[in-house]
Amino acid sequence: MLNWGNHAVHRSGVNAYSDGQFYSRRPVTADVLPSTVTRSYWTMKRWIVLPLSIGVVAMVYSCVTLRLSAEREYAAYDQLRAMGATGDDWISFTELITNRPPVVQIDIPASIPQGKSLALIRDMPNLEYVGLAYNKFSDSELDQLAGLSLHSIRFEGAFPSDSDANRLSRFRGLRFLTIPELNLSDESLAELRSVLPQCRVSVSVADESKREAEQ
């Protein structure tokens, strides 16, 4: 042991005495290395491996969810087309995962039962445009349509009439709304545009047969 004033140091380097205190100076030996490696392993696992594993699981789950949603969408689309509906799809990066382009628009004729068609379009989350040729809608059916992420709706039947203008105020997320020319009076059309200021409300021109029937 070396004596330097009030400092004493063992040559072994195991303990040191300084200012009345003993300090451990345990050298790094073979028995210390396993615990150091273990701590490093768990640190790496905690901050690198586990987050990466969670990310991979989340990505796989998202891909499976997208694929199942696409299968339901096309099952509904095929049923509607078999009953006379027409539609179109659009190119999207999700097609790389689902192998199916999203269906973005559909026109539904009055020959398809109304309850059936509205139930099927619930399974088509990518729809942006819907054309409907029905003559009336209940409040619950309008609420269902309003709950979809639609950009545009085209009514082609007797709906809406003058008494329905205020009922369409629930479609505040629409960008475009098209209604038949002879359905609304000028006053009701102005009321509809006032309750949907963010929506472009346009009127489709009626064919001659309908004009004659109305006259």
mmCIF file of C-alpha atoms in Angstrom:
data_model
loop_
_atom_site.group_PDB
_atom_site.id
_atom_site.type_symbol
_atom_site.label_atom_id
_atom_site.label_comp_id
_atom_site.label_asym_id
_atom_site.label_seq_id
_atom_site.Cartn_x
_atom_site.Cartn_y
_atom_site.Cartn_z
ATOM 1 C CA MET A 1 0.000 0.000 0.000
ATOM 2 C CA LEU A 2 1.252 3.480 -0.854
ATOM 3 C CA ASN A 3 0.885 6.320 1.635
ATOM 4 C CA TRP A 4 0.470 9.838 0.222
ATOM 5 C CA GLY A 5 -0.536 12.154 3.032
ATOM 6 C CA ASN A 6 -4.042 11.275 4.033
ATOM 7 C CA HIS A 7 -4.493 9.099 0.910
ATOM 8 C CA ALA A 8 -3.904 5.376 0.925
ATOM 9 C CA VAL A 9 -4.195 3.233 -2.171
ATOM 10 C CA HIS A 10 -3.868 -0.535 -2.413
ATOM 11 C CA ARG A 11 -1.700 -1.746 -5.251
ATOM 12 C CA SER A 12 -4.371 -4.277 -6.103
ATOM 13 C CA GLY A 13 -6.692 -1.468 -7.109
ATOM 14 C CA VAL A 14 -9.554 -3.064 -5.186
ATOM 15 C CA ASN A 15 -9.993 -0.384 -2.513
ATOM 16 C CA ALA A 16 -8.901 3.201 -2.162
ATOM 17 C CA TYR A 17 -8.829 5.351 0.939
ATOM 18 C CA SER A 18 -9.226 9.075 0.502
ATOM 19 C CA ASP A 19 -10.242 11.766 2.968
ATOM 20 C CA GLY A 20 -11.370 9.242 5.521
ATOM 21 C CA GLN A 21 -13.560 7.270 3.086
ATOM 22 C CA PHE A 22 -13.088 3.892 1.456
ATOM 23 C CA TYR A 23 -14.052 3.635 -2.208
ATOM 24 C CA SER A 24 -14.485 0.425 -4.138
ATOM 25 C CA ARG A 25 -12.291 0.169 -7.191
ATOM 26 C CA ARG A 26 -13.221 -3.258 -8.329
ATOM 27 C CA PRO A 27 -11.473 -4.009 -11.610
ATOM 28 C CA VAL A 28 -13.431 -5.304 -14.591
ATOM 29 C CA THR A 29 -12.979 -9.038 -14.400
ATOM 30 C CA ALA A 30 -14.537 -12.021 -16.134
ATOM 31 C CA ASP A 31 -17.261 -12.364 -13.506
ATOM 32 C CA VAL A 32 -18.473 -8.795 -14.176
ATOM 33 C CA LEU A 33 -18.829 -9.200 -17.964
ATOM 34 C CA PRO A 34 -21.909 -11.502 -17.968
ATOM 35 C CA SER A 35 -23.998 -9.025 -15.969
ATOM 36 C CA THR A 36 -22.871 -6.172 -18.216
ATOM 37 C CA VAL A 37 -23.798 -8.108 -21.344
ATOM 38 C CA THR A 38 -27.143 -9.067 -19.804
ATOM 39 C CA ARG A 39 -27.980 -5.453 -19.003
ATOM 40 C CA SER A 40 -27.026 -4.393 -22.525
ATOM 41 C CA TYR A 41 -29.188 -7.153 -23.992
ATOM 42 C CA TRP A 42 -32.270 -6.154 -21.998
ATOM 43 C CA THR A 43 -31.692 -2.490 -22.770
ATOM 44 C CA MET A 44 -31.526 -3.264 -26.487
ATOM 45 C CA LYS A 45 -34.590 -5.503 -26.244
ATOM 46 C CA ARG A 46 -36.552 -2.844 -24.398
ATOM 47 C CA TRP A 47 -35.753 0.099 -26.637
ATOM 48 C CA ILE A 48 -35.191 -1.530 -30.042
ATOM 49 C CA VAL A 49 -36.502 -5.071 -30.365
ATOM 50 C CA LEU A 50 -39.848 -4.598 -28.601
ATOM 51 C CA PRO A 51 -40.845 -1.405 -30.492
ATOM 52 C CA LEU A 52 -39.885 -3.035 -33.787
ATOM 53 C CA SER A 53 -41.911 -6.132 -32.923
ATOM 54 C CA ILE A 54 -44.935 -4.029 -31.999
ATOM 55 C CA GLY A 55 -44.578 -2.082 -35.255
ATOM 56 C CA VAL A 56 -44.463 -5.272 -37.325
ATOM 57 C CA VAL A 57 -47.529 -6.695 -35.563
ATOM 58 C CA ALA A 58 -49.429 -3.424 -36.097
ATOM 59 C CA MET A 59 -48.496 -3.389 -39.792
ATOM 60 C CA VAL A 60 -49.614 -6.991 -40.296
ATOM 61 C CA TYR A 61 -52.879 -6.281 -38.464
ATOM 62 C CA SER A 62 -53.526 -3.224 -40.663
ATOM 63 C CA CYS A 63 -52.881 -5.216 -43.836
ATOM 64 C CA VAL A 64 -55.218 -8.015 -42.754
ATOM 65 C CA THR A 65 -57.908 -5.491 -41.786
ATOM 66 C CA LEU A 66 -57.626 -3.719 -45.155
ATOM 67 C CA ARG A 67 -57.853 -6.993 -47.033
ATOM 68 C CA LEU A 68 -60.938 -8.161 -45.120
ATOM 69 C CA SER A 69 -62.593 -4.767 -45.648
ATOM 70 C CA ALA A 70 -61.879 -4.970 -49.394
ATOM 71 C CA GLU A 71 -63.402 -8.443 -49.573
ATOM 72 C CA ARG A 72 -66.597 -7.225 -47.866
ATOM 73 C CA GLU A 73 -66.682 -4.192 -50.145
ATOM 74 C CA TYR A 74 -66.462 -6.240 -53.330
ATOM 75 C CA ALA A 75 -68.962 -8.793 -52.070
ATOM 76 C CA ALA A 76 -71.477 -5.961 -51.590
ATOM 77 C CA TYR A 77 -70.512 -4.387 -54.924
ATOM 78 C CA ASP A 78 -70.972 -7.665 -56.792
ATOM 79 C CA GLN A 79 -74.418 -8.148 -55.250
ATOM 80 C CA LEU A 80 -75.535 -4.662 -56.252
ATOM 81 C CA ARG A 81 -74.227 -5.061 -59.800
ATOM 82 C CA ALA A 82 -75.999 -8.403 -60.104
ATOM 83 C CA MET A 83 -79.255 -6.580 -59.291
ATOM 84 C CA GLY A 84 -78.686 -3.838 -61.857
ATOM 85 C CA ALA A 85 -76.505 -1.205 -60.192
ATOM 86 C CA THR A 86 -73.565 0.349 -62.015
ATOM 87 C CA GLY A 87 -70.388 1.694 -60.481
ATOM 88 C CA ASP A 88 -66.723 2.444 -60.859
ATOM 89 C CA ASP A 89 -63.490 2.008 -58.947
ATOM 90 C CA TRP A 90 -60.327 4.046 -58.657
ATOM 91 C CA ILE A 91 -56.588 3.416 -58.492
ATOM 92 C CA SER A 92 -55.176 3.505 -54.962
ATOM 93 C CA PHE A 93 -51.995 2.394 -53.205
ATOM 94 C CA THR A 94 -54.143 0.118 -51.015
ATOM 95 C CA GLU A 95 -54.647 -2.021 -54.114
ATOM 96 C CA LEU A 96 -51.073 -3.243 -53.587
ATOM 97 C CA ILE A 97 -52.262 -4.813 -50.326
ATOM 98 C CA THR A 98 -55.852 -5.778 -51.118
ATOM 99 C CA ASN A 99 -55.380 -6.640 -54.812
ATOM 100 C CA ARG A 100 -58.666 -4.779 -55.417
ATOM 101 C CA PRO A 101 -59.160 -1.109 -56.337
ATOM 102 C CA PRO A 102 -61.562 0.763 -54.033
ATOM 103 C CA VAL A 103 -65.125 1.279 -55.294
ATOM 104 C CA VAL A 104 -65.744 5.032 -55.264
ATOM 105 C CA GLN A 105 -69.100 5.494 -56.990
ATOM 106 C CA ILE A 106 -72.327 3.624 -57.615
ATOM 107 C CA ASP A 107 -75.724 4.313 -59.192
ATOM 108 C CA ILE A 108 -78.604 2.328 -57.709
ATOM 109 C CA PRO A 109 -81.861 1.972 -59.681
ATOM 110 C CA ALA A 110 -85.298 1.869 -58.062
ATOM 111 C CA SER A 111 -85.651 -1.797 -59.045
ATOM 112 C CA ILE A 112 -83.294 -2.813 -56.221
ATOM 113 C CA PRO A 113 -85.084 -3.037 -52.843
ATOM 114 C CA GLN A 114 -84.246 0.108 -50.932
ATOM 115 C CA GLY A 115 -83.462 -1.564 -47.620
ATOM 116 C CA LYS A 116 -81.201 -4.080 -49.351
ATOM 117 C CA SER A 117 -79.185 -1.462 -51.217
ATOM 118 C CA LEU A 118 -78.712 0.769 -48.168
ATOM 119 C CA ALA A 119 -77.572 -2.217 -46.122
ATOM 120 C CA LEU A 120 -75.008 -3.187 -48.762
ATOM 121 C CA ILE A 121 -73.456 0.247 -49.218
ATOM 122 C CA ARG A 122 -72.599 0.241 -45.509
ATOM 123 C CA ASP A 123 -69.895 -2.275 -46.449
ATOM 124 C CA MET A 124 -68.432 0.096 -49.059
ATOM 125 C CA PRO A 125 -66.359 2.572 -47.010
ATOM 126 C CA ASN A 126 -64.568 4.101 -50.012
ATOM 127 C CA LEU A 127 -67.713 5.407 -51.706
ATOM 128 C CA GLU A 128 -67.574 9.072 -52.660
ATOM 129 C CA TYR A 129 -70.624 9.275 -54.941
ATOM 130 C CA VAL A 130 -74.027 7.567 -54.772
ATOM 131 C CA GLY A 131 -76.927 7.926 -57.188
ATOM 132 C CA LEU A 132 -80.325 6.897 -55.798
ATOM 133 C CA ALA A 133 -83.572 6.580 -57.779
ATOM 134 C CA TYR A 134 -85.976 6.077 -54.861
ATOM 135 C CA ASN A 135 -89.073 8.173 -54.249
ATOM 136 C CA LYS A 136 -88.906 8.520 -50.469
ATOM 137 C CA PHE A 137 -86.534 8.129 -47.527
ATOM 138 C CA SER A 138 -87.202 7.771 -43.830
ATOM 139 C CA ASP A 139 -85.243 9.817 -41.303
ATOM 140 C CA SER A 140 -83.233 6.755 -40.281
ATOM 141 C CA GLU A 141 -82.308 6.066 -43.912
ATOM 142 C CA LEU A 142 -81.203 9.666 -44.387
ATOM 143 C CA ASP A 143 -79.163 9.431 -41.185
ATOM 144 C CA GLN A 144 -77.480 6.324 -42.557
ATOM 145 C CA LEU A 145 -76.557 8.120 -45.777
ATOM 146 C CA ALA A 146 -75.332 11.138 -43.832
ATOM 147 C CA GLY A 147 -73.094 8.851 -41.774
ATOM 148 C CA LEU A 148 -71.190 7.724 -44.871
ATOM 149 C CA SER A 149 -68.124 9.667 -46.031
ATOM 150 C CA LEU A 150 -69.792 10.759 -49.254
ATOM 151 C CA HIS A 151 -68.741 13.746 -51.327
ATOM 152 C CA SER A 152 -71.675 13.680 -53.737
ATOM 153 C CA ILE A 153 -75.266 12.394 -53.836
ATOM 154 C CA ARG A 154 -77.596 12.408 -56.816
ATOM 155 C CA PHE A 155 -81.305 11.864 -56.199
ATOM 156 C CA GLU A 156 -83.126 10.661 -59.300
ATOM 157 C CA GLY A 157 -86.625 9.804 -58.029
ATOM 158 C CA ALA A 158 -89.451 11.854 -56.556
ATOM 159 C CA PHE A 159 -87.337 12.604 -53.489
ATOM 160 C CA PRO A 160 -86.829 15.278 -52.291
ATOM 161 C CA SER A 161 -90.080 17.203 -52.430
ATOM 162 C CA ASP A 162 -90.779 20.661 -51.032
ATOM 163 C CA SER A 163 -91.467 19.192 -47.599
ATOM 164 C CA ASP A 164 -88.080 17.433 -47.562
ATOM 165 C CA ALA A 165 -85.811 20.423 -48.135
ATOM 166 C CA ASN A 166 -85.148 21.019 -44.446
ATOM 167 C CA ARG A 167 -84.576 17.290 -43.819
ATOM 168 C CA LEU A 168 -81.492 17.426 -46.028
ATOM 169 C CA SER A 169 -79.726 19.763 -43.601
ATOM 170 C CA ARG A 170 -78.064 16.675 -42.068
ATOM 171 C CA PHE A 171 -75.824 16.335 -45.157
ATOM 172 C CA ARG A 172 -73.396 19.021 -44.018
ATOM 173 C CA GLY A 173 -70.367 17.066 -45.192
ATOM 174 C CA LEU A 174 -71.494 16.927 -48.829
ATOM 175 C CA ARG A 175 -69.740 18.898 -51.541
ATOM 176 C CA PHE A 176 -72.238 18.228 -54.332
ATOM 177 C CA LEU A 177 -75.956 17.468 -54.274
ATOM 178 C CA THR A 178 -78.032 16.934 -57.403
ATOM 179 C CA ILE A 179 -81.834 16.800 -57.398
ATOM 180 C CA PRO A 180 -84.379 16.390 -60.206
ATOM 181 C CA GLU A 181 -85.497 19.611 -61.840
ATOM 182 C CA LEU A 182 -89.217 19.328 -61.116
ATOM 183 C CA ASN A 183 -88.994 18.179 -57.487
ATOM 184 C CA LEU A 184 -88.560 21.503 -55.685
ATOM 185 C CA SER A 185 -90.079 24.919 -56.065
ATOM 186 C CA ASP A 186 -87.780 27.915 -56.307
ATOM 187 C CA GLU A 187 -88.476 28.753 -52.660
ATOM 188 C CA SER A 188 -87.630 25.233 -51.460
ATOM 189 C CA LEU A 189 -84.490 25.174 -53.593
ATOM 190 C CA ALA A 190 -83.376 28.469 -52.045
ATOM 191 C CA GLU A 191 -84.096 27.050 -48.572
ATOM 192 C CA LEU A 192 -82.056 23.939 -49.346
ATOM 193 C CA ARG A 193 -79.106 26.016 -50.480
ATOM 194 C CA SER A 194 -79.317 28.110 -47.330
ATOM 195 C CA VAL A 195 -79.174 25.075 -45.006
ATOM 196 C CA LEU A 196 -76.260 23.583 -46.998
ATOM 197 C CA PRO A 197 -74.079 26.624 -47.696
ATOM 198 C CA GLN A 198 -70.906 24.556 -48.157
ATOM 199 C CA CYS A 199 -72.555 22.265 -50.728
ATOM 200 C CA ARG A 200 -73.058 22.958 -54.414
ATOM 201 C CA VAL A 201 -76.733 22.151 -55.013
ATOM 202 C CA SER A 202 -77.519 21.604 -58.674
ATOM 203 C CA VAL A 203 -80.632 20.609 -60.580
ATOM 204 C CA SER A 204 -80.707 17.822 -63.152
ATOM 205 C CA VAL A 205 -82.732 18.487 -66.276
ATOM 206 C CA ALA A 206 -85.827 16.308 -66.493
ATOM 207 C CA ASP A 207 -86.467 14.379 -69.670
ATOM 208 C CA GLU A 208 -89.433 15.237 -71.888
ATOM 209 C CA SER A 209 -91.568 12.302 -70.719
ATOM 210 C CA LYS A 210 -91.379 13.482 -67.139
ATOM 211 C CA ARG A 211 -92.128 17.060 -68.146
ATOM 212 C CA GLU A 212 -95.289 15.902 -69.944
ATOM 213 C CA ALA A 213 -96.326 13.775 -66.961
ATOM 214 C CA GLU A 214 -95.953 16.731 -64.616
ATOM 215 C CA GLN A 215 -97.967 18.969 -66.924
#
